[in-house]
Amino acid sequence: LDSLGLAAAIEWQMKEFEERSGIPCQTDLPDEPLNLGREPSTALFRILQESLTNVVRHAAATAVETSLHMQHGQILLRIKDNGRGLPAARLEDPHSVGLAGMRERALLLGGRCEISGRPGEGTTIEVRLPLPATVQGAGEL
């Protein structure tokens, strides 16, 4: 993560996940390195890891899609699976430490983490963090 950057780390993580779990993964990542800084990169990578852990433990998914883009002064990470989905009660369950941790990581950096899912339709985790001033405007969609 520190030496290759966030996009390369995500690509590596997704390949490792696919090999370990047997779940096909599709990634959509920027071609150029993103210099987001250590804290945002680490937070996004840890949220990805927690999401993938949840896919293996709970989702019964057969596919995972991940994308990372700069958009409107923010960095957007999206992880989507086609698994069981989450009932609404589980989304707000205070005992769901992993989900709460993802939201907290984003909040600490001035962003947000939205988790949505419907039973039988999979789960989507969307994280938006403000881009550092040094990155603003570069390569945005």
Short mmCIF file of C-alpha atoms in Angstrom, two decimals:
data_model
loop_
_atom_site.label_atom_id
_atom_site.label_comp_id
_atom_site.label_asym_id
_atom_site.label_seq_id
_atom_site.Cartn_x
_atom_site.Cartn_y
_atom_site.Cartn_z
CA LEU A 1 0.00 0.00 0.00
CA ASP A 2 2.74 2.46 0.98
CA SER A 3 5.08 1.66 -1.90
CA LEU A 4 2.71 0.91 -4.79
CA GLY A 5 -0.29 3.06 -3.91
CA LEU A 6 -3.96 2.41 -3.28
CA ALA A 7 -5.05 1.28 -6.76
CA ALA A 8 -2.26 -1.29 -7.02
CA ALA A 9 -2.96 -2.52 -3.48
CA ILE A 10 -6.66 -2.94 -4.30
CA GLU A 11 -5.83 -4.82 -7.49
CA TRP A 12 -3.50 -7.14 -5.55
CA GLN A 13 -6.08 -7.65 -2.77
CA MET A 14 -8.82 -8.51 -5.24
CA LYS A 15 -6.62 -11.08 -7.01
CA GLU A 16 -5.68 -12.63 -3.67
CA PHE A 17 -9.32 -12.70 -2.61
CA GLU A 18 -10.39 -14.34 -5.87
CA GLU A 19 -7.69 -17.02 -5.56
CA ARG A 20 -8.49 -17.70 -1.89
CA SER A 21 -12.29 -17.66 -2.11
CA GLY A 22 -12.93 -18.80 -5.66
CA ILE A 23 -15.32 -15.85 -6.09
CA PRO A 24 -14.74 -14.04 -9.41
CA CYS A 25 -13.83 -10.37 -8.99
CA GLN A 26 -14.00 -7.45 -11.36
CA THR A 27 -12.12 -4.21 -10.68
CA ASP A 28 -12.36 -0.77 -12.21
CA LEU A 29 -9.37 1.28 -11.05
CA PRO A 30 -7.56 4.42 -12.21
CA ASP A 31 -4.60 3.83 -14.51
CA GLU A 32 -2.51 6.45 -12.76
CA PRO A 33 -1.42 6.31 -9.10
CA LEU A 34 -3.49 8.31 -6.64
CA ASN A 35 -1.46 10.24 -4.09
CA LEU A 36 -4.11 10.41 -1.41
CA GLY A 37 -1.80 10.20 1.55
CA ARG A 38 -1.37 7.48 4.11
CA GLU A 39 -4.53 7.91 6.23
CA PRO A 40 -7.14 7.95 3.44
CA SER A 41 -5.40 5.15 1.54
CA THR A 42 -5.17 2.98 4.65
CA ALA A 43 -8.80 3.65 5.60
CA LEU A 44 -10.08 2.75 2.14
CA PHE A 45 -7.94 -0.38 1.99
CA ARG A 46 -9.11 -1.54 5.44
CA ILE A 47 -12.75 -0.94 4.48
CA LEU A 48 -12.18 -3.05 1.36
CA GLN A 49 -10.68 -5.82 3.46
CA GLU A 50 -13.58 -5.78 5.94
CA SER A 51 -16.05 -5.83 3.04
CA LEU A 52 -14.38 -8.87 1.51
CA THR A 53 -14.34 -10.62 4.89
CA ASN A 54 -18.10 -10.04 5.11
CA VAL A 55 -18.59 -11.41 1.59
CA VAL A 56 -16.88 -14.67 2.56
CA ARG A 57 -18.58 -14.99 5.96
CA HIS A 58 -22.11 -13.90 5.18
CA ALA A 59 -22.95 -13.15 1.55
CA ALA A 60 -22.82 -16.48 -0.31
CA ALA A 61 -21.90 -14.34 -3.32
CA THR A 62 -20.74 -15.62 -6.69
CA ALA A 63 -19.21 -12.31 -7.86
CA VAL A 64 -17.71 -9.10 -6.45
CA GLU A 65 -17.19 -5.80 -8.26
CA THR A 66 -14.90 -3.08 -6.95
CA SER A 67 -14.30 0.40 -8.34
CA LEU A 68 -12.23 3.40 -7.28
CA HIS A 69 -12.73 6.83 -8.85
CA MET A 70 -12.28 10.50 -8.20
CA GLN A 71 -15.57 12.34 -8.52
CA HIS A 72 -16.69 15.84 -7.53
CA GLY A 73 -13.78 16.50 -5.16
CA GLN A 74 -14.08 13.08 -3.55
CA ILE A 75 -12.56 9.66 -3.85
CA LEU A 76 -15.24 7.01 -4.27
CA LEU A 77 -14.69 3.34 -3.42
CA ARG A 78 -17.54 0.96 -4.25
CA ILE A 79 -17.67 -2.74 -3.39
CA LYS A 80 -20.68 -4.67 -4.64
CA ASP A 81 -21.51 -8.35 -4.32
CA ASN A 82 -24.37 -10.39 -5.72
CA GLY A 83 -24.98 -12.38 -2.56
CA ARG A 84 -27.77 -12.69 -0.03
CA GLY A 85 -27.98 -9.00 0.77
CA LEU A 86 -28.55 -7.47 4.15
CA PRO A 87 -31.87 -7.05 5.92
CA ALA A 88 -32.47 -3.44 7.00
CA ALA A 89 -32.30 -4.40 10.69
CA ARG A 90 -28.76 -5.73 10.25
CA LEU A 91 -27.59 -2.48 8.68
CA GLU A 92 -28.34 -0.60 11.90
CA ASP A 93 -27.44 -3.37 14.34
CA PRO A 94 -24.99 -1.96 16.93
CA HIS A 95 -23.54 -5.47 17.29
CA SER A 96 -22.34 -5.36 13.66
CA VAL A 97 -18.89 -4.17 14.69
CA GLY A 98 -17.41 -4.54 11.21
CA LEU A 99 -20.06 -2.33 9.61
CA ALA A 100 -19.74 0.26 12.36
CA GLY A 101 -15.95 0.23 11.99
CA MET A 102 -16.20 0.95 8.27
CA ARG A 103 -18.50 3.89 8.90
CA GLU A 104 -16.21 5.21 11.65
CA ARG A 105 -13.10 5.06 9.44
CA ALA A 106 -14.84 7.17 6.82
CA LEU A 107 -16.28 9.64 9.34
CA LEU A 108 -12.87 10.23 10.94
CA LEU A 109 -11.61 11.46 7.57
CA GLY A 110 -14.60 13.71 6.86
CA GLY A 111 -16.30 11.20 4.60
CA ARG A 112 -19.10 8.70 4.74
CA CYS A 113 -19.67 5.01 4.22
CA GLU A 114 -23.08 3.94 2.98
CA ILE A 115 -24.04 0.29 3.19
CA SER A 116 -27.09 -0.92 1.35
CA GLY A 117 -28.51 -4.27 0.51
CA ARG A 118 -31.70 -6.11 -0.08
CA PRO A 119 -32.27 -9.74 0.70
CA GLY A 120 -31.48 -11.75 -2.42
CA GLU A 121 -29.99 -8.78 -4.29
CA GLY A 122 -26.52 -8.42 -2.79
CA THR A 123 -24.82 -5.70 -0.81
CA THR A 124 -23.16 -2.46 -1.89
CA ILE A 125 -20.68 -0.52 0.19
CA GLU A 126 -19.94 2.96 -1.05
CA VAL A 127 -17.26 5.07 0.63
CA ARG A 128 -16.74 8.74 -0.17
CA LEU A 129 -13.81 10.68 1.24
CA PRO A 130 -12.83 14.25 0.43
CA LEU A 131 -9.82 14.43 -1.85
CA PRO A 132 -6.72 16.04 -0.38
CA ALA A 133 -6.07 19.51 -1.82
CA THR A 134 -2.95 18.18 -3.60
CA VAL A 135 -5.11 15.77 -5.64
CA GLN A 136 -8.19 17.94 -6.34
CA GLY A 137 -8.98 18.26 -10.04
CA ALA A 138 -6.53 15.62 -11.24
CA GLY A 139 -8.18 12.86 -13.25
CA GLU A 140 -11.72 13.46 -12.05
CA LEU A 141 -14.69 11.95 -13.83
#
